[in-house]
Coordinates of C-alpha atoms in Angstrom, one line a residue:
Y1 CA 151.3 114.2 43.6
L2 CA 148.2 116.2 42.5
E3 CA 150.0 117.5 39.7
K4 CA 146.7 118.6 38.0
D5 CA 145.8 120.4 41.0
A6 CA 145.5 124.1 40.2
A7 CA 146.9 125.1 43.4
R8 CA 149.1 122.2 44.5
G9 CA 150.2 120.9 41.4
N10 CA 153.9 122.2 41.6
D11 CA 154.4 121.6 45.5
T12 CA 156.5 118.2 45.2
F13 CA 158.4 119.8 42.4
V14 CA 159.3 122.9 44.5
T15 CA 160.0 120.7 47.6
F16 CA 162.4 118.5 45.8
D17 CA 164.4 121.0 44.3
E18 CA 164.9 122.5 47.9
I19 CA 166.2 119.0 49.2
L20 CA 168.5 118.6 46.0
K21 CA 169.6 122.0 46.4
L22 CA 170.4 121.3 50.2
A23 CA 172.5 118.4 49.3
Q24 CA 174.4 120.5 46.8
D25 CA 175.0 123.3 49.5
H26 CA 176.2 120.9 52.0
E27 CA 178.4 118.9 49.8
V28 CA 176.9 115.6 50.8
D29 CA 179.0 112.2 49.8
F30 CA 175.4 111.1 48.6
I31 CA 171.8 111.4 49.0
L32 CA 169.5 108.3 50.5
L33 CA 165.7 107.9 50.0
G34 CA 163.6 105.7 51.9
G35 CA 161.3 105.0 48.9
D36 CA 158.3 106.3 47.2
L37 CA 160.1 108.7 45.0
F38 CA 157.1 108.8 42.9
H39 CA 153.2 108.8 43.9
E40 CA 152.0 107.3 41.1
N41 CA 153.2 103.5 40.0
K42 CA 153.6 104.9 36.4
P43 CA 154.2 108.7 36.3
S44 CA 153.2 111.2 33.9
R45 CA 155.6 112.6 31.2
K46 CA 155.8 116.0 33.2
T47 CA 156.6 114.2 36.3
L48 CA 159.3 111.9 35.1
Y49 CA 160.7 115.0 32.8
T50 CA 160.8 117.6 35.8
C51 CA 162.7 114.6 38.1
L52 CA 165.4 114.1 35.6
E53 CA 165.7 117.7 35.2
L54 CA 166.3 118.6 38.7
M55 CA 168.6 115.4 39.3
R56 CA 170.4 116.3 36.3
K57 CA 170.5 120.0 37.6
Y58 CA 172.0 119.3 40.9
C59 CA 173.8 115.5 40.9
M60 CA 175.9 116.0 37.8
G61 CA 178.9 118.0 38.0
D62 CA 182.7 117.9 38.4
R63 CA 182.9 117.8 42.0
P64 CA 185.0 114.3 42.9
V65 CA 183.2 111.4 44.8
Q66 CA 184.8 111.0 48.2
F67 CA 183.9 107.4 48.8
E68 CA 184.4 103.7 47.3
I69 CA 182.3 100.8 46.6
L70 CA 184.0 97.7 48.1
S71 CA 181.2 95.1 47.8
D72 CA 180.6 93.1 44.8
Q73 CA 178.3 95.6 42.4
S74 CA 176.9 92.6 40.4
V75 CA 175.2 91.2 43.2
N76 CA 174.0 94.6 44.7
F77 CA 172.9 96.2 41.6
G78 CA 171.9 92.8 40.0
F79 CA 168.6 94.0 38.4
S80 CA 170.3 97.0 36.4
K81 CA 171.6 96.5 32.8
F82 CA 174.4 98.5 34.3
P83 CA 175.5 96.6 37.2
W84 CA 177.5 99.4 38.5
V85 CA 177.6 102.5 40.7
N86 CA 176.6 105.6 38.9
Y87 CA 179.7 107.8 39.5
Q88 CA 181.9 105.0 38.4
D89 CA 180.5 105.0 34.8
G90 CA 182.8 106.5 32.5
N91 CA 180.2 108.2 30.2
L92 CA 178.7 109.9 33.2
N93 CA 179.9 113.1 35.3
I94 CA 178.3 112.6 38.8
S95 CA 179.0 114.9 41.5
T96 CA 176.3 113.5 44.0
P97 CA 175.2 109.8 43.8
V98 CA 171.8 108.9 44.6
F99 CA 170.9 105.4 46.5
S100 CA 167.3 104.6 46.8
I101 CA 164.9 101.7 47.3
H102 CA 161.4 101.3 45.9
G103 CA 158.4 102.4 47.8
N104 CA 154.9 100.6 47.5
H105 CA 153.7 103.7 45.5
D106 CA 156.7 103.2 42.7
D107 CA 157.5 99.1 43.4
P108 CA 158.2 96.9 40.0
T109 CA 155.3 95.7 38.2
G110 CA 154.3 94.1 35.0
A111 CA 155.7 91.2 33.6
D112 CA 159.1 92.5 33.2
A113 CA 159.1 93.9 37.0
L114 CA 160.0 97.1 36.2
C115 CA 159.3 100.6 38.0
A116 CA 160.1 104.3 37.8
L117 CA 163.1 104.2 39.4
D118 CA 164.5 101.9 36.7
I119 CA 164.2 104.4 34.1
L120 CA 166.2 106.7 36.5
S121 CA 168.8 104.1 36.9
C122 CA 169.2 103.4 33.2
A123 CA 169.5 107.0 32.8
G124 CA 172.5 107.4 35.1
L125 CA 171.0 109.5 37.6
L126 CA 169.8 107.2 40.6
N127 CA 171.3 103.8 42.2
H128 CA 168.4 101.6 42.7
F129 CA 169.0 98.9 45.3
G130 CA 167.4 96.8 47.5
R131 CA 165.6 94.8 45.1
S132 CA 165.0 90.9 46.2
P133 CA 164.9 88.3 43.4
S134 CA 162.9 85.6 45.2
V135 CA 159.7 85.7 47.3
E136 CA 160.4 82.8 48.8
K137 CA 163.7 83.6 50.6
I138 CA 165.3 87.2 51.0
D139 CA 168.9 87.5 51.5
I140 CA 169.9 91.4 51.7
S141 CA 173.6 91.7 50.9
P142 CA 174.7 95.5 51.8
V143 CA 176.6 97.8 49.3
L144 CA 179.8 98.1 51.2
L145 CA 181.0 102.0 51.3
Q146 CA 184.6 103.3 52.8
K147 CA 185.7 107.0 53.0
G148 CA 189.3 107.1 54.8
K149 CA 188.9 105.2 57.9
S150 CA 185.1 104.9 58.1
K151 CA 183.0 102.1 56.5
M152 CA 179.5 102.0 56.3
A153 CA 177.4 99.0 55.1
L154 CA 174.3 100.0 53.3
Y155 CA 171.4 97.7 53.6
G156 CA 168.1 97.8 51.8
L157 CA 165.0 96.3 51.2
G158 CA 162.3 97.6 48.8
S159 CA 158.6 97.6 49.6
I160 CA 157.0 93.9 50.2
P161 CA 153.3 93.4 51.2
D162 CA 153.7 93.4 54.9
E163 CA 151.7 90.4 55.5
R164 CA 154.2 88.2 53.3
L165 CA 157.2 90.1 54.9
Y166 CA 156.0 89.5 58.5
R167 CA 155.4 85.5 57.5
M168 CA 158.9 85.6 56.4
F169 CA 160.2 87.0 59.3
V170 CA 158.6 84.7 61.2
N171 CA 159.8 81.4 59.4
K172 CA 163.5 82.7 59.6
Q173 CA 163.2 83.8 55.4
V174 CA 165.2 87.1 55.6
T175 CA 169.1 86.9 56.3
M176 CA 170.8 89.9 56.4
L177 CA 174.5 88.7 55.5
R178 CA 177.7 90.5 57.0
P179 CA 181.1 91.3 55.9
K180 CA 183.0 88.6 56.5
E181 CA 186.2 91.1 57.3
D182 CA 186.1 93.2 60.5
G183 CA 182.6 92.7 60.8
D184 CA 182.2 94.9 63.9
S185 CA 184.2 97.9 62.2
W186 CA 181.2 98.6 60.2
F187 CA 178.3 101.4 60.3
N188 CA 175.2 99.2 59.6
L189 CA 172.6 101.2 58.3
F190 CA 169.3 99.8 57.4
V191 CA 166.8 101.2 55.2
L192 CA 163.3 100.0 54.5
H193 CA 160.0 101.0 53.2
Q194 CA 156.9 99.2 55.2
N195 CA 154.5 99.7 58.1
R196 CA 156.0 100.7 61.3
S197 CA 152.4 101.3 63.0
K198 CA 150.3 98.3 63.6
H199 CA 147.5 97.9 61.3
G200 CA 146.5 94.8 61.8
A201 CA 147.9 91.3 63.3
T202 CA 150.6 90.9 60.9
N203 CA 149.8 94.1 58.6
Y204 CA 153.2 96.0 60.1
I205 CA 156.9 94.7 60.7
P206 CA 157.6 95.1 64.4
E207 CA 161.2 96.7 65.0
Q208 CA 162.3 93.4 67.0
F209 CA 162.3 91.3 63.8
L210 CA 165.4 93.4 62.8
D211 CA 168.6 92.3 63.5
D212 CA 170.5 93.5 66.4
F213 CA 173.7 94.0 64.7
I214 CA 172.1 97.3 63.1
D215 CA 173.0 100.7 64.1
L216 CA 170.6 103.0 62.3
V217 CA 167.4 102.1 60.6
I218 CA 166.0 104.6 57.9
W219 CA 162.1 103.5 58.0
G220 CA 160.5 104.9 54.8
H221 CA 156.6 104.7 54.3
E222 CA 155.4 106.4 57.3
H223 CA 154.4 109.9 56.5
E224 CA 154.6 111.4 59.9
C225 CA 158.4 113.1 60.2
K226 CA 160.0 111.8 63.4
I227 CA 163.7 111.9 61.8
S228 CA 165.6 112.3 65.1
P229 CA 166.7 108.9 65.9
T230 CA 164.9 107.2 68.9
R231 CA 166.5 104.2 70.9
N232 CA 164.9 100.9 70.4
E233 CA 166.1 99.3 73.9
Q234 CA 165.2 95.6 73.1
Q235 CA 167.5 95.6 69.8
L236 CA 169.7 98.6 70.9
F237 CA 169.6 100.3 67.8
Y238 CA 168.4 103.5 66.7
V239 CA 165.5 104.4 64.4
S240 CA 165.1 107.3 62.0
Q241 CA 161.5 108.2 60.2
P242 CA 161.9 111.0 58.1
G243 CA 158.2 111.3 56.8
S244 CA 157.0 112.4 53.6
S245 CA 158.6 115.6 52.3
V246 CA 154.9 117.4 51.5
V247 CA 151.6 116.5 52.9
T248 CA 150.0 114.0 51.0
S249 CA 146.9 113.2 53.5
L250 CA 144.9 115.5 55.6
S251 CA 145.7 113.9 59.1
P252 CA 147.5 114.8 62.0
G253 CA 150.6 113.0 61.4
E254 CA 151.2 115.1 58.4
A255 CA 150.7 118.5 60.1
V256 CA 154.1 117.6 61.9
K257 CA 156.9 120.1 60.4
K258 CA 158.5 118.7 57.4
H259 CA 162.6 118.2 57.9
V260 CA 165.1 116.1 56.3
G261 CA 168.0 114.8 57.8
L262 CA 171.8 115.2 57.3
L263 CA 173.9 112.2 58.6
R264 CA 177.5 112.4 59.8
I265 CA 179.6 109.1 60.5
K266 CA 182.6 108.5 61.7
G267 CA 183.8 105.2 62.3
K268 CA 180.8 103.6 64.6
K269 CA 179.7 107.1 65.6
M270 CA 176.8 109.1 64.2
N271 CA 175.3 112.7 64.2
L272 CA 171.9 113.3 62.4
Q273 CA 171.0 117.2 62.3
K274 CA 167.6 118.2 61.3
I275 CA 166.9 120.4 58.6
P276 CA 163.6 121.9 58.3
L277 CA 162.4 122.4 54.8
Q278 CA 161.1 125.8 53.9
T279 CA 159.1 125.5 50.5
V280 CA 156.5 122.9 52.2
R281 CA 152.6 124.3 52.0
P282 CA 151.5 125.0 55.6
F283 CA 149.3 123.0 56.8
Y284 CA 146.6 123.2 59.9
I285 CA 144.2 120.8 61.5
E286 CA 142.1 120.7 64.3
D287 CA 139.2 118.9 65.7
I288 CA 135.7 119.9 67.3
I289 CA 133.3 117.5 69.3
L290 CA 130.1 119.5 69.6
A291 CA 128.9 117.5 72.2
D292 CA 131.5 119.0 74.2
H293 CA 130.2 122.7 73.9
P294 CA 126.3 122.1 75.3
D295 CA 126.7 125.6 76.4
I296 CA 127.0 126.6 72.8
F297 CA 125.3 123.7 71.0
N298 CA 121.7 122.2 71.9
P299 CA 120.9 119.6 69.1
D300 CA 116.8 120.7 70.0
N301 CA 117.6 124.2 68.8
P302 CA 116.3 125.0 65.5
K303 CA 118.9 127.2 64.5
V304 CA 121.9 124.9 65.9
T305 CA 123.4 124.3 62.4
Q306 CA 123.5 127.9 61.6
A307 CA 125.6 128.0 65.3
I308 CA 127.7 125.3 64.4
Q309 CA 128.5 127.0 60.8
A310 CA 129.6 130.0 62.7
F311 CA 131.7 128.1 65.0
C312 CA 133.6 126.3 62.2
M313 CA 134.1 129.5 60.6
E314 CA 135.6 131.2 63.6
K315 CA 137.9 128.4 64.1
V316 CA 138.9 128.2 60.1
E317 CA 139.7 132.4 60.5
S318 CA 141.9 131.5 63.6
M319 CA 143.8 128.7 61.6
L320 CA 144.4 131.2 58.7
D321 CA 145.4 133.9 61.3
N322 CA 148.3 131.5 62.6
S323 CA 149.1 130.4 58.8
E324 CA 150.0 134.1 58.3
R325 CA 151.7 134.9 61.3
E326 CA 153.9 131.8 61.0
R327 CA 155.2 132.2 57.5
L328 CA 158.5 131.4 56.9
G329 CA 159.2 134.2 54.5
N330 CA 160.7 132.3 51.9
P331 CA 159.4 133.4 48.4
R332 CA 159.0 129.8 47.0
Q333 CA 156.6 128.7 50.1
P334 CA 153.1 128.7 48.9
E335 CA 151.1 131.3 50.3
K336 CA 147.5 129.3 50.4
P337 CA 147.5 126.8 53.3
L338 CA 145.8 123.8 54.0
I339 CA 143.3 123.4 56.5
R340 CA 141.6 120.8 57.8
L341 CA 138.6 121.0 60.7
R342 CA 137.3 117.7 61.5
V343 CA 133.9 118.1 63.6
D344 CA 132.2 115.3 65.6
Y345 CA 128.7 115.8 65.3
S346 CA 127.8 112.6 67.7
G347 CA 125.0 113.3 70.1
G348 CA 122.0 114.2 67.7
F349 CA 124.0 117.1 65.8
E350 CA 123.3 117.4 61.6
P351 CA 125.8 118.2 59.3
F352 CA 125.6 121.7 57.3
S353 CA 126.3 121.8 53.7
V354 CA 130.0 121.7 53.1
V355 CA 130.1 122.6 49.5
R356 CA 128.4 125.8 50.5
F357 CA 131.1 126.5 53.5
S358 CA 133.9 126.0 51.0
Q359 CA 132.9 128.3 48.5
K360 CA 133.7 131.1 51.1
Y361 CA 137.4 130.1 51.1
M362 CA 138.1 129.4 47.5
D363 CA 140.6 132.2 47.3
R364 CA 142.0 131.9 50.9
V365 CA 143.3 128.0 50.9
A366 CA 144.3 125.6 48.7
N367 CA 142.0 122.5 49.5
P368 CA 138.5 124.2 49.7
K369 CA 136.5 121.4 48.9
D370 CA 137.6 119.3 51.9
I371 CA 138.2 122.1 54.8
I372 CA 135.2 120.7 56.7
H373 CA 135.0 116.6 57.6
F374 CA 131.9 115.3 59.2
F375 CA 132.4 112.2 61.5
R376 CA 131.0 110.3 64.1
H377 CA 132.9 108.6 66.7
R378 CA 132.5 104.8 67.8
E379 CA 132.1 104.1 71.3
Q380 CA 133.6 100.5 72.2
K381 CA 131.3 98.4 74.4
E382 CA 133.0 97.6 77.7
K383 CA 133.9 94.3 78.2
N384 CA 134.3 94.8 82.0
E385 CA 132.0 97.3 84.1
D386 CA 135.0 97.7 86.9
E387 CA 137.5 98.7 83.9
M388 CA 137.5 102.2 82.5
N389 CA 136.7 102.0 78.9
F390 CA 139.6 104.4 77.0
G391 CA 138.0 103.5 73.6
K392 CA 135.3 105.9 74.6
L393 CA 137.9 108.7 75.3
V394 CA 139.5 107.9 71.6
C395 CA 137.6 109.8 68.8
K396 CA 138.6 108.6 65.2
P397 CA 137.1 109.7 62.2
A398 CA 135.6 106.7 60.6
S399 CA 136.6 107.8 56.6
E400 CA 140.0 108.8 57.9
G401 CA 143.2 106.5 58.3
T402 CA 141.9 103.6 56.8
T403 CA 141.7 102.8 53.1
L404 CA 139.8 100.3 51.6
R405 CA 142.2 98.0 49.3
V406 CA 141.2 96.2 46.2
E407 CA 142.5 93.0 48.0
D408 CA 140.2 93.4 50.6
L409 CA 137.3 93.3 48.2
V410 CA 138.6 90.2 46.6
K411 CA 138.9 88.5 49.9
Q412 CA 135.7 89.8 51.3
Y413 CA 133.7 88.5 48.0
F414 CA 135.1 84.7 48.5
Q415 CA 134.7 84.6 52.4
T416 CA 131.0 85.2 51.4
A417 CA 130.3 83.9 48.2
E418 CA 128.8 80.3 48.0
K419 CA 130.9 77.0 47.9
K420 CA 129.8 76.5 44.2
V421 CA 131.7 79.7 43.0
Q422 CA 134.8 79.2 45.5
L423 CA 138.1 79.5 43.3
S424 CA 139.7 75.9 42.8
L425 CA 142.9 76.8 40.9
L426 CA 143.5 80.4 41.3
T427 CA 144.3 81.4 44.5
E428 CA 142.8 84.2 46.6
R429 CA 146.0 86.3 47.4
G430 CA 147.2 85.8 43.7
M431 CA 144.0 87.1 42.4
G432 CA 144.0 90.1 44.8
E433 CA 147.2 90.9 44.0
A434 CA 146.4 90.9 40.5
V435 CA 143.2 92.8 40.8
Q436 CA 145.2 95.5 42.8
E437 CA 148.1 96.0 40.2
F438 CA 145.0 96.2 37.4
V439 CA 143.1 98.5 39.4
D440 CA 145.5 100.7 41.3
K441 CA 148.6 100.4 39.0
E442 CA 147.1 100.0 35.5
E443 CA 148.7 97.0 34.9
K444 CA 146.6 95.8 32.0
D445 CA 148.2 92.3 31.8
A446 CA 148.3 91.4 35.2
I447 CA 145.4 89.5 35.6
E448 CA 146.0 87.6 32.2
E449 CA 149.5 86.8 33.5
L450 CA 147.8 85.3 36.6
V451 CA 145.8 82.7 34.6
K452 CA 148.7 82.3 32.2
F453 CA 151.1 81.6 35.1
Q454 CA 148.7 79.5 37.1
L455 CA 147.4 77.3 34.2
E456 CA 151.0 76.9 33.2
K457 CA 152.0 75.8 36.6
T458 CA 149.0 73.3 36.7
Q459 CA 149.8 71.6 33.7
R460 CA 153.4 71.0 34.4
F461 CA 152.4 69.7 37.6
L462 CA 149.7 67.4 36.3
K463 CA 152.6 66.1 33.5
E464 CA 154.8 65.4 36.3
R465 CA 152.0 62.6 37.9
H466 CA 151.2 61.5 34.6
I467 CA 147.4 63.0 34.7
D468 CA 146.3 63.7 31.1
G469 CA 142.4 63.0 31.6
E470 CA 142.2 66.0 33.8
E471 CA 143.1 68.7 31.0
A472 CA 139.5 69.3 29.9
K473 CA 138.5 69.8 33.7
I474 CA 141.3 72.1 34.4
D475 CA 140.3 74.4 31.5
E476 CA 137.0 74.6 32.4
E477 CA 137.8 75.5 36.1
V478 CA 140.2 78.1 34.9
C479 CA 137.5 79.4 32.6
M480 CA 135.3 79.8 35.6
D481 CA 137.6 81.1 38.1
F482 CA 138.6 83.8 35.3
L483 CA 134.7 84.5 35.2
L484 CA 134.6 84.9 38.8
L485 CA 137.0 87.7 39.3
F486 CA 135.3 89.3 35.9
E487 CA 132.0 89.4 38.0
I488 CA 134.0 90.9 41.0
T489 CA 135.7 93.8 39.2
V490 CA 133.1 94.8 36.4
G491 CA 130.5 94.4 38.6
K492 CA 131.4 97.3 40.7
W493 CA 132.4 99.7 37.5
E494 CA 130.0 98.0 34.9
R495 CA 128.8 101.4 32.4
E496 CA 129.4 99.6 29.0
R497 CA 127.3 97.7 26.7
V498 CA 128.3 94.7 25.0
V499 CA 127.6 93.5 21.3
E500 CA 127.9 90.3 20.0
G501 CA 129.3 89.5 16.6
F502 CA 130.4 86.5 14.9
H503 CA 133.5 85.5 12.7
G504 CA 133.0 82.2 11.0
Q505 CA 132.4 79.5 13.4
N506 CA 133.9 81.3 16.3
H507 CA 132.0 83.6 19.0
W508 CA 133.7 87.1 19.3
I509 CA 133.0 90.0 21.5
A510 CA 132.9 93.7 20.5
V511 CA 133.0 96.1 23.1
S512 CA 132.4 100.3 23.0
G513 CA 134.0 102.7 25.1
A514 CA 137.3 102.4 27.1
N515 CA 137.3 102.1 30.8
I516 CA 137.4 99.1 33.5
S517 CA 135.2 97.2 32.2
V518 CA 136.1 97.3 28.7
E519 CA 139.6 96.3 29.7
M520 CA 138.7 93.5 31.6
L521 CA 136.4 92.1 28.8
D522 CA 139.4 92.5 26.2
H523 CA 141.8 90.6 28.7
S524 CA 138.8 87.7 28.9
N525 CA 138.5 87.9 24.9
N526 CA 142.0 87.6 24.4
H527 CA 142.4 84.6 26.9
H528 CA 139.0 82.5 25.4
V529 CA 140.9 83.2 21.7
R530 CA 144.1 81.7 22.9
L531 CA 142.4 78.7 25.0
H532 CA 140.4 78.5 21.6
R533 CA 143.4 78.4 19.0
E534 CA 145.2 76.1 21.3
A535 CA 142.3 73.8 21.7
I536 CA 141.8 73.8 17.6
E537 CA 145.8 73.2 17.3
I538 CA 145.4 69.6 19.2
N539 CA 142.6 68.8 17.2
R540 CA 140.0 68.9 20.2
K541 CA 137.0 70.3 18.7
E542 CA 134.9 69.4 21.3
E543 CA 137.0 71.3 23.6
A544 CA 136.8 74.5 21.4
M545 CA 132.9 74.2 21.0
R546 CA 132.5 73.9 24.8
M547 CA 135.2 76.8 25.7
N548 CA 132.5 78.8 23.4
K549 CA 129.4 77.7 25.1
I550 CA 131.0 78.4 28.4
W551 CA 132.1 82.1 27.4
L552 CA 129.3 84.0 25.5
P553 CA 126.5 83.0 27.6
V554 CA 128.2 83.9 30.5
F555 CA 129.3 87.4 29.3
K556 CA 125.8 88.0 27.8
Q557 CA 124.3 87.4 31.2
K558 CA 126.7 89.4 33.5
L559 CA 126.4 92.2 31.2

């Protein structure tokens, strides 16, 4: 995370080193990760190299592995070219196996559905499990482990879009398979990577959706460290939320001390020991509501802005003093803390220059550019005058805690678009996911693959129904749908110019520069050329010319 940041670039590597060394010092049987080992879907060479270096340093050795795998490994690790646990590979010398599911940041993408964890798996340093081969029905088959008389059924489910998984749980499309023999003698542990907090009607996974035979749930994705197991009184299992190992967002949940857990299991009994991390960069956050200090701040006072700035400086200095007092003494702990001061300036106040304020702390804090965050709280209208409106008591920064997603932009566009530009063949959800992969995960072929898949699917459907006369209409609708997608995406980041060129009787498009709009044009051009060639191959010259007439004028008009 933030590997190019001068101050924070090595934070994740230092803490990952500490975690692996703790595992080695405690001689654990294996390491279990709850997803998002990588923050980027396509990690840099430096990140991959450092991760491989650390895992090779701490996870390989002569110490024998004390447990055995009883389940069918070709089912547990079926996606791998080496479908067996790494410590049983005769070419490897593994002392500490690592088992991990994928998260929403490092999930499989692209035509081959590969992710960064698959690279570590192929290198023999990690066992990637919890992948579902189907998006229509999920059967979670456990990895069955045994050490002495203790037996564990390790269930895993890699990150799936929350709304889709919610719907699958409601429709009874998620099944957790149980061992046939001695089903009640197994300690059942389930690790997943989903929203635990409710972000919308279906944008999370309620705990009551999970089976009640589970003994312990390791809940990934949420960043706040709540690693001590809490009991769900309805389902009668325990939930442990390890949280992130480093601070990635400057929010109150990240200010909670970071821990890893040492889980000991004997039969059906368990004990989880919290181990505080010593190398995490200190993080302090406070909130100020200016309206709560009428004796200090008067919005009508011409010098109120200077008073607010002086008050904020006093608060920042106080947090820096706390940081200095609470330093753990570990030489590898970063010296510069992370400081966040959220200022609610509702009530007629004006914010001061954050840039000028931050310059005073360039050498003292790790995040000088975003120490101060100004916001105005939202007041909810009272539905009933007789009831107390607790919404007024909750102050939530408008720009924190919420993230604008690409899928939401696509959905918002088509909700407000006119009927004549609505999608007819491509689905809104599929298009949103394709654009999200294109923008967030740099999957350059995501949109082209979507169009290709949907076109072939529609053609197969019509061939089964023997409707040949509709093919021309299908091609035209797919083209126009693709152009609508082009308009949504390129319209946001348009910076390049388009130069029209000619090659024989065919129209071509040449583009200068390299950014999103250029990549979009490349995809569109490739798709146009492919359809054009297909039309010529089946001797439909009129169709080919019609395709040219559709595409080129629209590109010239849009850009």
